XYZ file of C-alpha atoms in Angstrom:
91
model
C -77.139 -199.339 230.176
C -74.170 -201.673 229.771
C -75.099 -202.249 226.129
C -74.966 -198.482 225.454
C -71.472 -198.151 226.973
C -70.123 -201.186 225.130
C -71.454 -199.902 221.819
C -70.380 -196.267 222.341
C -66.809 -197.117 223.323
C -66.476 -200.219 221.089
C -65.558 -202.378 224.068
C -64.205 -205.886 223.495
C -62.746 -208.243 226.151
C -63.337 -205.768 228.977
C -62.779 -206.118 232.692
C -65.744 -204.882 234.722
C -65.533 -204.103 238.451
C -68.849 -203.226 240.034
C -69.824 -202.114 243.521
C -73.115 -200.373 243.041
C -75.275 -201.404 246.007
C -77.721 -203.898 244.487
C -77.494 -202.856 240.832
C -75.457 -206.033 240.242
C -78.738 -207.781 239.457
C -79.105 -205.617 236.338
C -76.981 -208.301 234.645
C -80.109 -210.398 234.559
C -81.582 -208.044 231.949
C -78.501 -207.915 229.693
C -78.575 -209.814 226.435
C -75.966 -212.522 225.936
C -74.153 -210.687 223.120
C -73.511 -207.785 225.539
C -72.084 -210.054 228.217
C -69.824 -211.738 225.663
C -67.958 -208.416 225.316
C -66.721 -208.874 228.895
C -63.786 -211.086 229.842
C -63.729 -210.610 233.645
C -66.232 -209.326 236.199
C -65.676 -208.675 239.906
C -68.758 -207.764 241.839
C -70.098 -207.435 245.352
C -73.519 -209.012 245.788
C -76.086 -208.072 248.427
C -78.925 -210.572 248.180
C -77.238 -213.823 247.190
C -75.223 -214.953 244.206
C -77.406 -217.791 242.889
C -79.351 -215.967 240.163
C -76.240 -214.076 239.045
C -74.327 -217.343 238.844
C -77.025 -219.004 236.750
C -77.284 -216.107 234.255
C -73.526 -215.679 233.856
C -72.834 -219.411 233.491
C -75.428 -219.553 230.697
C -73.418 -216.790 228.991
C -70.232 -218.878 229.119
C -68.512 -217.586 232.250
C -66.726 -219.571 234.948
C -67.832 -218.452 238.417
C -66.111 -218.225 241.797
C -67.577 -216.563 244.855
C -66.677 -215.954 248.463
C -68.650 -217.592 251.234
C -71.926 -215.711 251.738
C -72.420 -213.796 254.975
C -75.836 -212.875 256.362
C -76.151 -209.309 257.626
C -78.944 -207.002 258.712
C -78.997 -203.401 257.469
C -81.933 -201.444 258.899
C -81.314 -198.606 256.399
C -81.923 -200.866 253.412
C -85.292 -201.363 251.715
C -84.581 -205.094 252.095
C -82.675 -205.225 255.414
C -81.878 -208.961 255.424
C -78.899 -209.308 253.091
C -76.547 -212.060 252.027
C -73.364 -210.344 250.884
C -69.878 -211.110 249.577
C -68.069 -211.190 246.232
C -68.495 -212.992 242.941
C -65.643 -213.368 240.453
C -66.469 -214.194 236.854
C -64.110 -215.064 233.994
C -64.622 -216.131 230.414
C -62.090 -218.726 229.324
Protein backbone atom coordinates (compact mmCIF):
# COMPACT_ATOMS: atom_id res chain seq x y z
CA UNK A 1 0.00 0.00 0.00
CA UNK A 2 2.71 2.50 0.92
CA UNK A 3 4.53 1.74 -2.33
CA UNK A 4 1.40 2.63 -4.34
CA UNK A 5 1.01 6.01 -2.59
CA UNK A 6 4.68 6.89 -2.95
CA UNK A 7 4.63 6.07 -6.65
CA UNK A 8 1.28 7.77 -7.39
CA UNK A 9 2.18 11.03 -5.67
CA UNK A 10 5.93 10.94 -6.50
CA UNK A 11 6.84 11.21 -2.84
CA UNK A 12 10.45 11.92 -1.86
CA UNK A 13 11.75 12.72 1.67
CA UNK A 14 8.31 12.40 3.24
CA UNK A 15 7.25 12.61 6.86
CA UNK A 16 4.89 9.79 7.84
CA UNK A 17 2.75 9.87 10.99
CA UNK A 18 0.85 6.67 11.65
CA UNK A 19 -1.68 5.68 14.29
CA UNK A 20 -3.55 2.81 12.74
CA UNK A 21 -4.09 0.29 15.54
CA UNK A 22 -1.58 -2.47 14.74
CA UNK A 23 -1.06 -1.78 11.03
CA UNK A 24 2.35 -0.34 11.97
CA UNK A 25 3.77 -3.83 11.45
CA UNK A 26 2.99 -3.55 7.73
CA UNK A 27 6.40 -1.85 7.48
CA UNK A 28 7.88 -5.31 7.75
CA UNK A 29 6.56 -6.12 4.27
CA UNK A 30 7.78 -2.91 2.59
CA UNK A 31 10.77 -3.10 0.30
CA UNK A 32 13.81 -1.02 1.23
CA UNK A 33 13.51 1.30 -1.79
CA UNK A 34 10.02 2.30 -0.57
CA UNK A 35 11.23 3.08 2.93
CA UNK A 36 14.09 5.16 1.54
CA UNK A 37 11.49 7.64 0.24
CA UNK A 38 10.67 8.50 3.86
CA UNK A 39 12.73 10.90 5.97
CA UNK A 40 10.81 10.76 9.28
CA UNK A 41 8.27 8.37 10.79
CA UNK A 42 6.30 8.77 14.02
CA UNK A 43 4.27 5.78 15.02
CA UNK A 44 2.39 4.27 17.93
CA UNK A 45 3.15 0.60 18.44
CA UNK A 46 0.89 -1.93 20.15
CA UNK A 47 2.84 -5.17 20.46
CA UNK A 48 6.43 -4.05 21.01
CA UNK A 49 8.92 -2.08 18.98
CA UNK A 50 11.70 -4.65 18.54
CA UNK A 51 10.84 -6.02 15.08
CA UNK A 52 10.01 -2.53 13.78
CA UNK A 53 13.33 -1.26 15.09
CA UNK A 54 15.28 -4.06 13.42
CA UNK A 55 13.59 -3.59 10.01
CA UNK A 56 13.91 0.20 10.01
CA UNK A 57 17.54 0.20 11.17
CA UNK A 58 18.39 -2.16 8.30
CA UNK A 59 16.85 0.45 5.98
CA UNK A 60 19.15 3.17 7.33
CA UNK A 61 17.00 4.87 9.96
CA UNK A 62 17.99 6.05 13.42
CA UNK A 63 15.45 4.93 16.03
CA UNK A 64 14.16 6.41 19.28
CA UNK A 65 11.24 5.06 21.25
CA UNK A 66 9.39 5.80 24.46
CA UNK A 67 9.50 3.36 27.33
CA UNK A 68 7.12 0.46 26.63
CA UNK A 69 4.04 0.11 28.81
CA UNK A 70 2.16 -3.17 29.26
CA UNK A 71 -1.62 -2.90 29.03
CA UNK A 72 -4.55 -5.28 28.77
CA UNK A 73 -7.33 -4.56 26.27
CA UNK A 74 -10.10 -7.17 26.44
CA UNK A 75 -11.60 -5.85 23.17
CA UNK A 76 -8.46 -6.66 21.19
CA UNK A 77 -7.83 -9.93 19.35
CA UNK A 78 -4.49 -9.96 21.20
CA UNK A 79 -5.40 -8.36 24.56
CA UNK A 80 -1.90 -8.28 26.08
CA UNK A 81 -0.23 -5.26 24.49
CA UNK A 82 3.02 -3.40 24.88
CA UNK A 83 2.38 0.13 23.63
CA UNK A 84 4.09 3.49 23.21
CA UNK A 85 5.75 5.49 20.43
CA UNK A 86 8.62 4.97 18.03
CA UNK A 87 10.35 7.88 16.29
CA UNK A 88 12.40 7.17 13.19
CA UNK A 89 14.66 9.53 11.22
CA UNK A 90 16.96 9.09 8.27
CA UNK A 91 20.12 11.16 8.60
